[in-house]
Coordinates of C-alpha atoms in Angstrom, one line a residue:
Chain F
M16 CA 83.2 42.4 33.5
S17 CA 84.5 43.3 37.0
E18 CA 86.5 40.9 38.8
A19 CA 83.5 39.3 40.8
E20 CA 81.5 38.9 37.3
Q21 CA 84.7 37.1 35.9
R22 CA 84.6 34.7 38.8
A23 CA 81.0 34.1 38.8
A24 CA 81.2 33.5 34.9
A25 CA 84.6 31.1 35.7
V26 CA 82.1 29.2 38.1
K27 CA 79.3 28.7 35.5
A28 CA 81.5 27.8 33.4
A29 CA 83.4 25.4 35.5
P30 CA 82.0 21.4 35.5
M31 CA 79.8 20.9 38.8
L32 CA 81.3 18.1 40.2
K33 CA 85.7 17.4 38.7
I34 CA 86.8 13.7 39.8
E35 CA 90.7 14.5 39.3
S36 CA 92.7 10.9 38.9
I37 CA 91.2 9.7 42.1
T38 CA 93.5 6.5 43.2
R39 CA 92.4 4.4 46.1
F40 CA 93.8 1.6 47.4
F41 CA 92.4 -1.4 50.5
G42 CA 95.7 -3.0 51.7
G43 CA 97.5 -3.4 48.0
L44 CA 94.0 -3.6 46.4
A45 CA 93.5 -0.5 44.0
A46 CA 89.8 -0.1 44.4
L47 CA 90.2 2.7 42.4
D48 CA 93.0 3.8 40.0
R49 CA 93.4 7.1 38.9
V50 CA 89.8 7.3 37.9
S51 CA 89.0 10.7 36.0
F52 CA 85.7 12.8 34.5
E53 CA 83.6 15.2 34.9
V54 CA 79.7 16.0 35.8
E55 CA 78.1 18.8 34.2
R56 CA 75.8 21.1 35.4
G57 CA 72.4 20.0 35.0
K58 CA 72.7 16.9 34.1
I59 CA 71.8 13.2 35.2
Y60 CA 74.9 10.8 35.1
G61 CA 75.4 7.0 35.0
L62 CA 77.9 5.6 36.7
I63 CA 77.7 2.0 36.0
G64 CA 80.5 -1.3 36.3
P65 CA 80.0 -4.7 37.7
N66 CA 80.1 -5.7 41.0
G67 CA 83.2 -4.5 42.9
A68 CA 83.9 -2.1 40.0
G69 CA 84.8 1.0 43.0
K70 CA 81.0 2.8 42.4
T71 CA 80.0 2.7 46.0
T72 CA 84.2 3.9 47.1
L73 CA 83.8 6.5 44.6
I74 CA 80.4 8.2 46.0
N75 CA 82.1 7.4 49.6
I76 CA 85.3 9.7 48.6
I77 CA 83.2 12.1 46.8
S78 CA 80.9 12.2 49.4
G79 CA 84.0 12.9 52.4
L80 CA 83.0 9.2 53.8
M81 CA 86.6 8.0 52.5
L82 CA 89.3 9.8 52.0
P83 CA 91.0 8.8 48.4
T84 CA 94.3 8.0 48.6
S85 CA 95.9 10.4 45.8
G86 CA 93.5 12.5 43.4
R87 CA 91.2 15.4 43.9
V88 CA 87.4 16.3 43.6
L89 CA 86.4 19.8 43.0
L90 CA 82.5 21.0 43.3
E91 CA 82.7 23.9 41.3
N92 CA 86.3 24.9 41.1
K93 CA 86.2 24.2 44.7
L94 CA 88.1 21.5 46.7
I95 CA 86.5 19.5 48.6
S96 CA 88.0 16.2 48.8
G97 CA 89.8 15.9 52.6
L98 CA 86.7 17.7 53.8
P99 CA 84.8 16.2 56.6
P100 CA 81.7 15.0 55.3
H101 CA 79.7 17.2 57.2
Q102 CA 81.2 19.7 55.3
V103 CA 81.2 18.3 51.9
A104 CA 77.3 18.6 52.6
A105 CA 76.9 21.7 53.1
A106 CA 79.3 23.2 50.3
G107 CA 76.5 20.8 48.5
V108 CA 76.8 17.5 48.2
G109 CA 74.0 15.3 49.2
R110 CA 73.5 11.6 49.1
T111 CA 71.3 8.2 49.7
F112 CA 73.0 5.1 50.5
Q113 CA 73.0 1.4 49.1
N114 CA 71.5 -0.1 51.6
I115 CA 68.6 2.6 53.0
R116 CA 70.0 4.1 56.0
L117 CA 67.3 6.2 57.2
F118 CA 67.0 7.1 61.0
T119 CA 64.8 4.6 61.8
D120 CA 63.4 5.6 65.2
L121 CA 62.2 9.1 63.3
T122 CA 59.2 10.0 61.6
V123 CA 59.2 10.7 58.0
L124 CA 58.7 14.6 58.8
E125 CA 61.7 14.6 61.4
N126 CA 64.2 12.2 59.4
V127 CA 63.6 15.3 56.5
M128 CA 63.7 18.1 59.2
V129 CA 67.3 16.9 60.3
G130 CA 67.9 16.5 56.2
N131 CA 66.7 20.5 57.0
H132 CA 68.7 21.7 60.0
L133 CA 71.6 23.3 58.2
R134 CA 68.8 26.0 57.1
Q135 CA 67.5 26.4 60.8
G136 CA 69.4 28.8 63.2
G137 CA 68.7 29.0 66.9
S138 CA 71.2 28.8 69.2
L139 CA 70.9 26.3 72.4
I140 CA 70.4 28.8 74.7
G141 CA 67.7 30.3 72.7
T142 CA 66.3 26.7 72.3
V143 CA 66.7 26.0 76.1
L144 CA 64.4 29.7 76.8
R145 CA 62.2 28.8 73.7
L146 CA 62.6 32.4 72.5
P147 CA 60.2 33.4 70.0
R148 CA 63.5 33.1 67.2
S149 CA 63.8 29.2 67.5
R150 CA 60.2 28.8 68.3
R151 CA 59.4 30.3 64.9
E152 CA 62.8 28.2 63.1
E153 CA 61.4 25.0 64.2
R154 CA 58.0 26.2 62.7
E155 CA 59.3 27.1 59.6
T156 CA 61.7 23.8 59.3
R157 CA 58.7 21.8 60.1
E158 CA 56.3 23.6 57.4
E159 CA 59.5 23.5 54.6
A160 CA 59.9 19.2 55.4
L161 CA 56.0 19.0 54.9
R162 CA 56.2 21.2 51.8
L163 CA 59.1 19.5 50.8
L164 CA 57.0 16.1 50.9
R165 CA 54.2 17.6 49.3
S166 CA 56.0 18.6 46.7
L167 CA 56.9 14.8 46.4
R168 CA 53.1 13.4 47.1
M169 CA 54.6 11.6 50.0
A170 CA 52.8 14.0 52.6
H171 CA 50.3 10.7 53.8
L172 CA 53.6 9.4 55.5
A173 CA 55.1 12.4 56.9
G174 CA 53.6 10.9 60.6
I175 CA 55.2 7.1 59.6
E176 CA 58.0 5.9 61.6
A177 CA 60.4 5.5 58.9
G178 CA 61.3 1.8 59.8
A179 CA 58.3 0.6 59.4
L180 CA 57.5 1.9 55.2
S181 CA 57.6 -0.4 52.5
Y182 CA 61.2 -0.8 50.8
G183 CA 60.3 1.4 48.0
D184 CA 59.1 4.3 50.2
Q185 CA 62.3 3.7 52.4
R186 CA 64.3 4.6 49.2
R187 CA 62.2 7.6 48.3
V188 CA 62.3 9.1 51.6
E189 CA 66.0 8.4 52.0
I190 CA 66.0 10.9 48.1
A191 CA 63.2 13.3 50.4
R192 CA 65.4 13.5 52.9
A193 CA 68.7 14.6 51.1
L194 CA 67.0 17.2 49.1
A195 CA 65.8 18.8 52.2
L196 CA 69.6 19.5 52.8
E197 CA 69.0 21.8 49.5
P198 CA 72.1 19.9 47.5
R199 CA 73.5 21.3 44.3
V200 CA 74.3 17.6 43.6
L201 CA 73.0 14.6 44.1
L202 CA 74.7 11.6 44.4
L203 CA 72.5 7.9 44.8
D204 CA 73.7 4.3 45.0
E205 CA 71.2 2.0 43.6
P206 CA 68.1 3.7 43.8
A207 CA 66.1 1.3 42.4
A208 CA 67.5 -1.6 43.8
G209 CA 64.2 -3.6 44.9
M210 CA 61.9 -1.7 43.8
N211 CA 59.5 -3.4 41.2
S212 CA 58.9 -2.0 37.4
A213 CA 55.8 0.0 38.2
E214 CA 57.7 1.5 41.2
T215 CA 61.3 2.5 38.6
D216 CA 59.1 3.9 36.3
Q217 CA 57.8 6.4 39.1
L218 CA 61.6 7.1 40.0
A219 CA 63.2 7.2 36.4
E220 CA 60.1 9.6 36.3
F221 CA 61.0 11.9 39.2
L222 CA 64.7 12.0 38.5
L223 CA 63.8 13.7 35.1
E224 CA 62.1 15.8 37.6
L225 CA 64.7 16.4 39.5
R226 CA 67.2 17.3 36.4
E227 CA 64.0 20.2 35.0
S228 CA 64.9 21.8 38.2
G229 CA 68.4 22.1 37.6
L230 CA 69.7 19.3 40.1
T231 CA 72.8 17.8 39.0
L232 CA 72.6 14.0 39.5
L233 CA 75.5 11.0 39.5
V234 CA 73.3 8.0 39.8
I235 CA 74.7 4.8 40.3
E236 CA 73.0 1.6 39.0
H237 CA 72.0 -2.0 38.1
D238 CA 69.3 -1.6 36.2
M239 CA 70.1 -0.7 32.5
D240 CA 67.1 -0.1 31.3
L241 CA 67.2 3.1 33.8
I242 CA 70.2 4.4 33.5
M243 CA 69.8 3.9 29.7
R244 CA 66.6 5.8 30.1
I245 CA 67.5 8.7 32.0
S246 CA 71.6 9.1 31.9
D247 CA 72.4 12.2 29.5
R248 CA 76.0 10.3 29.6
V249 CA 77.2 7.3 31.4
V250 CA 80.7 6.3 32.8
V251 CA 81.5 2.4 33.1
L252 CA 83.8 1.6 35.5
N253 CA 85.8 -2.2 35.8
F254 CA 88.4 -3.2 38.5
G255 CA 88.6 0.6 39.3
R256 CA 89.5 2.1 36.1
K257 CA 87.5 3.8 33.8
I258 CA 86.6 2.2 30.7
A259 CA 84.2 3.7 28.8
E260 CA 82.4 7.3 29.2
G261 CA 79.6 8.7 27.3
P262 CA 75.9 9.2 25.4
P263 CA 74.7 6.1 26.9
E264 CA 73.5 4.4 23.3
L265 CA 77.5 4.8 22.5
V266 CA 78.6 2.7 25.8
R267 CA 76.0 0.4 25.2
N268 CA 78.0 -1.0 22.4
D269 CA 81.0 -0.4 23.8
A270 CA 83.4 -3.8 22.9
Q271 CA 85.2 -3.1 26.4
V272 CA 82.0 -2.7 28.0
I273 CA 80.4 -5.6 26.7
E274 CA 83.0 -7.7 27.3
A275 CA 83.4 -6.5 31.4
Y276 CA 79.5 -7.4 31.6
L277 CA 80.8 -11.0 30.6
G278 CA 79.1 -10.5 27.0
E279 CA 75.7 -9.7 28.9
E280 CA 73.4 -7.8 26.8
V281 CA 73.9 -4.0 28.2
Chain P
M27 CA 51.5 12.1 103.0
P28 CA 53.5 14.5 105.3
D29 CA 54.0 11.0 107.2
F30 CA 55.2 9.1 104.8
I31 CA 57.9 12.0 103.6
S32 CA 59.3 12.4 106.8
H33 CA 59.7 8.7 106.9
N34 CA 61.1 8.3 104.0
I35 CA 63.0 11.3 103.2
S36 CA 66.2 9.9 103.0
T37 CA 65.1 7.6 100.3
I38 CA 63.4 10.6 98.4
N39 CA 66.8 12.0 98.5
F40 CA 68.4 9.2 96.8
I41 CA 65.7 9.4 94.4
L42 CA 66.2 13.0 93.7
I43 CA 70.2 12.9 93.5
N44 CA 69.9 9.8 91.4
I45 CA 67.5 10.8 88.8
A46 CA 69.8 13.7 88.4
L47 CA 72.8 11.8 87.7
G48 CA 70.5 9.3 85.3
L49 CA 69.8 12.0 83.3
S50 CA 73.1 13.1 83.1
I51 CA 74.3 9.9 81.6
Y52 CA 70.8 9.8 79.6
L53 CA 72.5 12.9 77.2
T54 CA 75.1 11.2 76.0
L55 CA 73.9 7.8 75.8
A56 CA 70.8 9.7 73.7
T57 CA 73.8 10.3 71.5
G58 CA 75.1 7.3 70.9
L59 CA 78.3 7.7 73.3
L60 CA 79.1 4.7 76.1
S61 CA 80.3 7.4 78.4
L62 CA 80.8 6.0 82.5
A63 CA 82.6 9.4 83.1
N64 CA 79.6 10.8 85.0
A65 CA 80.9 9.2 88.5
G66 CA 83.7 11.7 87.9
F67 CA 82.3 14.3 87.4
M68 CA 79.9 13.9 90.0
A69 CA 83.1 13.6 92.5
I70 CA 84.6 16.8 90.9
G71 CA 81.2 18.5 92.0
A72 CA 80.7 17.2 95.2
Y73 CA 84.4 17.8 96.2
T74 CA 84.0 21.5 95.0
A75 CA 80.6 22.1 96.9
A76 CA 82.2 20.4 100.2
I77 CA 85.6 22.5 99.6
I78 CA 83.4 26.1 99.4
A79 CA 81.4 25.1 102.5
T80 CA 84.0 23.8 105.0
K81 CA 86.4 26.3 103.8
T82 CA 84.2 29.3 103.0
D83 CA 81.1 31.0 104.3
L84 CA 79.8 30.4 100.7
P85 CA 76.5 29.5 100.2
L86 CA 75.4 26.2 98.6
G87 CA 74.7 28.0 95.6
I88 CA 78.2 28.9 95.1
G89 CA 79.8 25.7 95.5
L90 CA 77.1 24.3 92.9
A91 CA 77.6 27.2 89.9
L92 CA 81.5 26.6 90.8
A93 CA 81.0 22.9 90.6
I94 CA 79.1 23.1 87.2
L95 CA 81.8 25.3 85.8
L96 CA 84.4 23.2 87.1
G97 CA 82.5 20.5 85.8
T98 CA 82.2 21.8 82.2
L99 CA 85.9 23.4 82.2
V100 CA 87.3 19.8 82.9
A101 CA 85.1 17.9 80.1
L102 CA 85.6 20.4 77.1
P103 CA 89.2 19.1 76.8
F104 CA 88.5 15.6 77.9
G105 CA 85.7 15.4 75.4
L106 CA 88.0 16.3 72.3
V107 CA 90.6 13.9 73.4
V108 CA 88.2 11.1 74.0
L109 CA 85.1 11.6 71.7
R110 CA 87.3 9.9 69.2
L111 CA 86.7 6.7 70.4
R112 CA 83.5 4.7 70.3
D113 CA 81.6 2.0 72.1
V114 CA 83.4 0.3 74.7
Y115 CA 86.7 1.9 73.4
L116 CA 85.3 5.4 75.1
A117 CA 83.6 3.5 78.1
I118 CA 87.3 2.4 79.1
A119 CA 88.5 5.6 78.3
T120 CA 85.9 7.3 80.4
L121 CA 86.2 4.6 83.0
G122 CA 89.9 5.6 83.5
F123 CA 88.6 9.2 83.7
G124 CA 86.9 8.5 86.5
E125 CA 89.6 6.4 88.7
I126 CA 92.3 9.6 87.6
V127 CA 89.5 11.8 89.4
R128 CA 89.4 9.4 92.4
I129 CA 92.8 8.6 92.9
L130 CA 93.1 12.3 92.9
A131 CA 91.4 12.7 95.8
L132 CA 92.4 10.3 97.4
N133 CA 96.1 11.6 96.9
G134 CA 95.1 15.0 96.6
D135 CA 96.5 16.9 100.0
K136 CA 100.1 15.2 99.0
L137 CA 100.5 17.1 95.7
V138 CA 99.3 20.2 97.5
R139 CA 101.4 20.1 99.8
G140 CA 104.0 19.1 97.6
I141 CA 103.1 22.2 95.4
T142 CA 102.4 24.4 98.3
G143 CA 105.3 23.7 100.5
D144 CA 102.7 23.6 103.9
E145 CA 103.0 19.9 105.3
E146 CA 100.1 20.9 107.3
L147 CA 97.3 21.6 104.6
V148 CA 94.4 19.2 104.2
I149 CA 91.8 20.0 101.5
F150 CA 90.6 16.5 100.7
A151 CA 91.3 14.7 103.4
G152 CA 92.2 11.5 101.8
A153 CA 90.2 7.9 102.6
E154 CA 88.4 10.3 105.2
G155 CA 87.0 12.3 103.5
I156 CA 85.9 15.9 103.7
T157 CA 82.7 15.6 106.5
L158 CA 80.1 18.6 106.7
P159 CA 78.8 19.5 109.8
Y160 CA 75.5 18.1 111.1
T161 CA 73.0 20.8 111.1
S162 CA 69.2 19.7 111.5
P163 CA 67.4 20.7 108.2
E164 CA 64.8 23.3 108.8
M165 CA 61.3 22.2 107.5
I166 CA 59.7 24.0 104.8
L167 CA 56.5 23.4 102.6
G168 CA 56.5 19.8 104.5
L169 CA 60.3 18.9 102.7
P170 CA 63.5 19.7 104.4
D171 CA 65.9 22.7 103.2
T172 CA 68.3 19.5 102.1
T173 CA 65.3 18.4 99.5
W174 CA 64.8 21.8 98.1
P175 CA 67.3 22.6 95.7
I176 CA 67.6 19.0 94.1
L177 CA 64.5 18.9 93.6
I178 CA 64.4 22.3 91.8
Y179 CA 67.8 21.4 90.0
D180 CA 65.8 17.7 88.8
L181 CA 62.4 20.2 87.8
A182 CA 65.2 22.4 86.3
L183 CA 66.4 19.8 84.1
V184 CA 63.5 18.2 83.1
Y185 CA 62.2 21.0 81.9
I186 CA 65.6 22.0 79.7
L187 CA 66.0 18.5 78.6
A188 CA 62.4 17.9 77.4
T189 CA 62.4 21.8 75.7
L190 CA 65.8 19.7 73.8
Y191 CA 64.2 16.3 73.2
R192 CA 61.6 18.4 70.9
S193 CA 63.9 21.0 69.3
R194 CA 66.1 20.6 66.5
Y195 CA 69.0 19.2 69.3
G196 CA 66.9 16.3 70.1
R197 CA 66.5 15.4 66.1
I198 CA 70.3 15.7 65.8
Q199 CA 71.2 14.0 68.8
A200 CA 68.9 10.9 67.8
A201 CA 70.3 10.9 64.3
I202 CA 73.9 10.6 65.6
R203 CA 72.5 7.8 67.8
L204 CA 71.0 5.9 64.8
D205 CA 73.5 6.3 62.2
E206 CA 76.5 8.3 62.7
S207 CA 77.8 9.0 58.9
A208 CA 74.3 9.0 58.0
A209 CA 74.0 11.8 60.0
A210 CA 77.4 13.7 58.4
T211 CA 76.5 13.0 55.5
L212 CA 73.3 15.5 55.9
G213 CA 75.4 18.2 57.4
I214 CA 75.5 17.5 60.7
D215 CA 79.0 18.0 62.6
V216 CA 79.3 14.8 64.6
V217 CA 82.1 15.7 67.3
R218 CA 80.4 19.1 68.1
Y219 CA 77.5 17.7 68.6
K220 CA 79.3 15.0 70.2
L221 CA 80.7 17.3 72.9
L222 CA 77.8 19.8 73.1
A223 CA 76.7 16.0 75.2
F224 CA 79.3 15.2 76.9
V225 CA 79.8 18.5 78.3
L226 CA 76.3 19.2 79.3
G227 CA 76.2 15.3 80.7
A228 CA 79.3 16.4 82.7
A229 CA 78.0 19.6 83.9
I230 CA 74.5 18.1 85.2
A231 CA 76.4 15.5 87.0
A232 CA 78.6 17.4 88.6
G233 CA 75.6 19.8 89.7
A234 CA 74.3 17.1 90.7
G235 CA 77.6 15.6 92.9
A236 CA 77.8 19.3 94.8
L237 CA 73.6 19.2 95.6
S238 CA 74.1 16.1 96.8
T239 CA 76.6 17.0 99.5
P240 CA 74.8 18.1 102.2
I241 CA 72.7 15.0 102.2
V242 CA 75.8 12.6 102.2
R243 CA 77.7 14.9 104.7
V244 CA 80.6 12.5 103.8
I245 CA 82.5 13.3 101.0
D246 CA 85.1 10.3 100.6
P247 CA 86.8 8.7 97.6
R248 CA 84.8 5.5 97.9
N249 CA 81.9 7.0 97.1
Y250 CA 82.6 7.6 93.4
V251 CA 84.3 4.0 92.4
F252 CA 83.3 1.6 89.3
S253 CA 79.9 1.1 91.2
R254 CA 78.9 4.0 90.9
A255 CA 79.3 4.8 87.3
V256 CA 77.7 1.6 86.8
D257 CA 75.1 2.2 89.2
I258 CA 74.0 5.1 87.0
L259 CA 74.3 3.3 83.6
A260 CA 71.6 1.2 84.9
F261 CA 69.3 3.6 85.7
A262 CA 69.3 4.6 82.2
V263 CA 69.4 1.3 80.8
L264 CA 66.5 -0.2 82.7
G265 CA 63.8 3.0 82.2
G266 CA 65.2 3.4 78.5
M267 CA 67.8 5.4 76.8
T268 CA 66.0 6.8 73.9
H269 CA 63.1 9.3 76.0
W270 CA 64.3 11.6 79.1
V271 CA 61.1 10.1 81.0
G272 CA 63.5 6.8 81.2
P273 CA 66.6 7.5 83.5
I274 CA 63.4 9.1 85.7
V275 CA 61.6 5.9 86.3
G276 CA 64.9 3.9 86.4
A277 CA 66.1 5.9 89.1
T278 CA 63.3 5.9 90.8
M279 CA 63.2 1.8 90.5
L280 CA 66.2 1.4 91.4
T281 CA 66.5 3.4 94.5
S282 CA 63.0 2.9 96.4
L283 CA 63.2 -0.6 95.0
P284 CA 65.4 -2.2 98.0
E285 CA 63.2 -0.2 100.6
V286 CA 59.9 -1.0 99.5
L287 CA 61.2 -5.1 99.5
R288 CA 62.3 -4.8 102.4
F289 CA 60.0 -6.7 104.2
L290 CA 61.8 -9.7 102.1
Q291 CA 64.2 -9.9 104.3
E292 CA 67.6 -11.9 103.3
R293 CA 66.0 -12.6 100.0
R294 CA 65.8 -9.2 99.3
D295 CA 68.9 -9.0 96.6
V296 CA 67.5 -11.8 94.9
V297 CA 64.0 -10.4 94.3
N298 CA 65.3 -7.0 93.2
G299 CA 67.9 -8.8 90.7
L300 CA 65.1 -11.0 89.0
I301 CA 63.1 -7.9 88.2
I302 CA 65.4 -5.9 87.3
M303 CA 66.7 -9.0 84.9
L304 CA 62.9 -9.5 83.8
A305 CA 62.4 -5.7 82.9
I306 CA 65.7 -6.1 80.8
I307 CA 64.9 -9.1 79.2
Y308 CA 61.4 -8.3 78.3
L309 CA 61.7 -4.4 77.7
P310 CA 65.1 -4.5 76.1
R311 CA 64.7 -0.7 75.5
G312 CA 63.5 0.3 78.2
L313 CA 60.8 0.3 80.3
V314 CA 60.3 3.5 79.0
D315 CA 60.1 3.0 74.9
P316 CA 58.7 5.8 73.4
R317 CA 58.3 3.3 70.3
F318 CA 56.4 0.5 72.7
W319 CA 54.0 3.1 74.4
G320 CA 53.4 5.0 71.3
G321 CA 51.8 2.4 69.8
W322 CA 49.1 3.0 72.7
W323 CA 48.6 6.2 72.3
R324 CA 50.0 8.1 69.7
R325 CA 50.3 6.7 66.8
R326 CA 46.6 7.0 65.8
P327 CA 46.0 10.8 67.1
R328 CA 48.8 11.8 65.0
L329 CA 47.8 9.8 61.4
R330 CA 44.4 10.6 61.8
P331 CA 44.6 14.5 60.1
Q332 CA 46.9 13.6 57.2
K333 CA 44.3 10.9 55.5
V334 CA 41.9 14.2 54.8
E335 CA 44.0 15.1 52.2
G336 CA 42.0 13.2 50.0
P337 CA 42.2 10.7 47.4
A338 CA 44.7 12.3 45.1
E339 CA 47.7 11.6 47.4
V340 CA 46.9 8.1 47.8
E341 CA 46.6 7.7 44.0
A342 CA 49.9 8.9 43.8
R343 CA 51.3 5.7 45.6
P344 CA 52.5 2.6 43.7
K345 CA 49.5 0.6 42.8
A346 CA 51.6 -2.3 43.8
Y347 CA 51.0 -1.7 47.5
E348 CA 47.0 -1.3 47.1

């Protein structure tokens, strides 16, 4: 094998995402305490835990919005912790937010086009002079965004202002916007929050389809049925520590997990 | 019509200058930056052009080019430092910049004399200011030759800003204004685009300053005090800061209103203030708000073509909404 081939093979064998002993303090409180796990490529990982367990903090650290106090995050063996969020995104990490954060004044199509902007070239001068290349890139970005919306069966929403959509549609548009980035890993923070059971079913189908297409997903969710149904593996946090990790059926019966949920039926 | 123009040429000139200034602050506001440095950059442009005009025989075009160049060169390092700040903190820091420029203009001669050792040197002329010699303007196609440059400048700005508004730059600006961290997680280098908006705004303000010199004629530091920065902000706030038409409407209204209301004599300022207050209360997003006016004409035509996509698309929606 040539050196390049060896390197390619090493990357392929590497986990998609590697969380290495991440610790994060807020004042004297450890929101995350030496949390480590690996996310395999092409799998759905569920991240669960009671409120305040540190799930969102972890996703904020992976996506670069927050720096860890110590520890590292690796994307296919490449260090991404410490990079600014736009570079983490460019490296291939997309995300959504717990409290939907669409660009409410822009249309659905424009939201998705913003997600796609890294693929769009065209300099400032070229844009101002309306050079053919800039115009072509603009047209292509628009078509690309429409194609994505069509494949997600959301083309009928394209011209609507994002802020005017129903809650469930806003959640789906936020996922579409993150997908426009063409990420390798997608981090979803409570994607089913506020959805009714029909919408949640649809979401589950949709996330499984995304996995089929080769995407790796890390999903925070309080809806246990959903998490147990779609996850290949589940990581459980409690008070900032990882207390369990494994296939859903094992985690479901773990004594510590049951205790963390105060005897709730998991 | 020619009569109307010649009677009001001074007001028209100031409207045109203020439109350029309004557009300069619009660029930063549309990117979510509350910067009040534009009066300072206007001063940089005005002094550059005035010094070129009094010390050399070079035409106004050279003064304009140098003013824009100098504004850009000052805005780049200043922006890099100050754009770490947000909201009111950025406003205060940029106001400070305006004051520094003004005080430098006021005491610039002392500084230059200290460096060159030439005690007689007069460049900035302190509080007195630089006075350009009066030349009676020539009329070209019904407009004085002092009005044409600023009118062409405004048209060029409108073309550039309208083009950017409809491009990915416009979307990125809006994304940063609406949610900076969400924009960053989509790969947008927020600092870079903020700096771009800030520097472009500074260059526009410096150019407006340069083109104002043949009209104002007396360039003194009092022109560029705190209240000038607030006036410029008011153009965009009244007109609206989410679309480039906003500051044009705002600047035109705020500049012409005192003239239009002249018949009210001493009650003029009260009515002027009332109109602005009512506009802000009832149209807080500005007179030109695409969301408000868009409801009238934009929404329907845009949605219609989507309907033909057939029942398959509609059925894909969750049943709960039907």
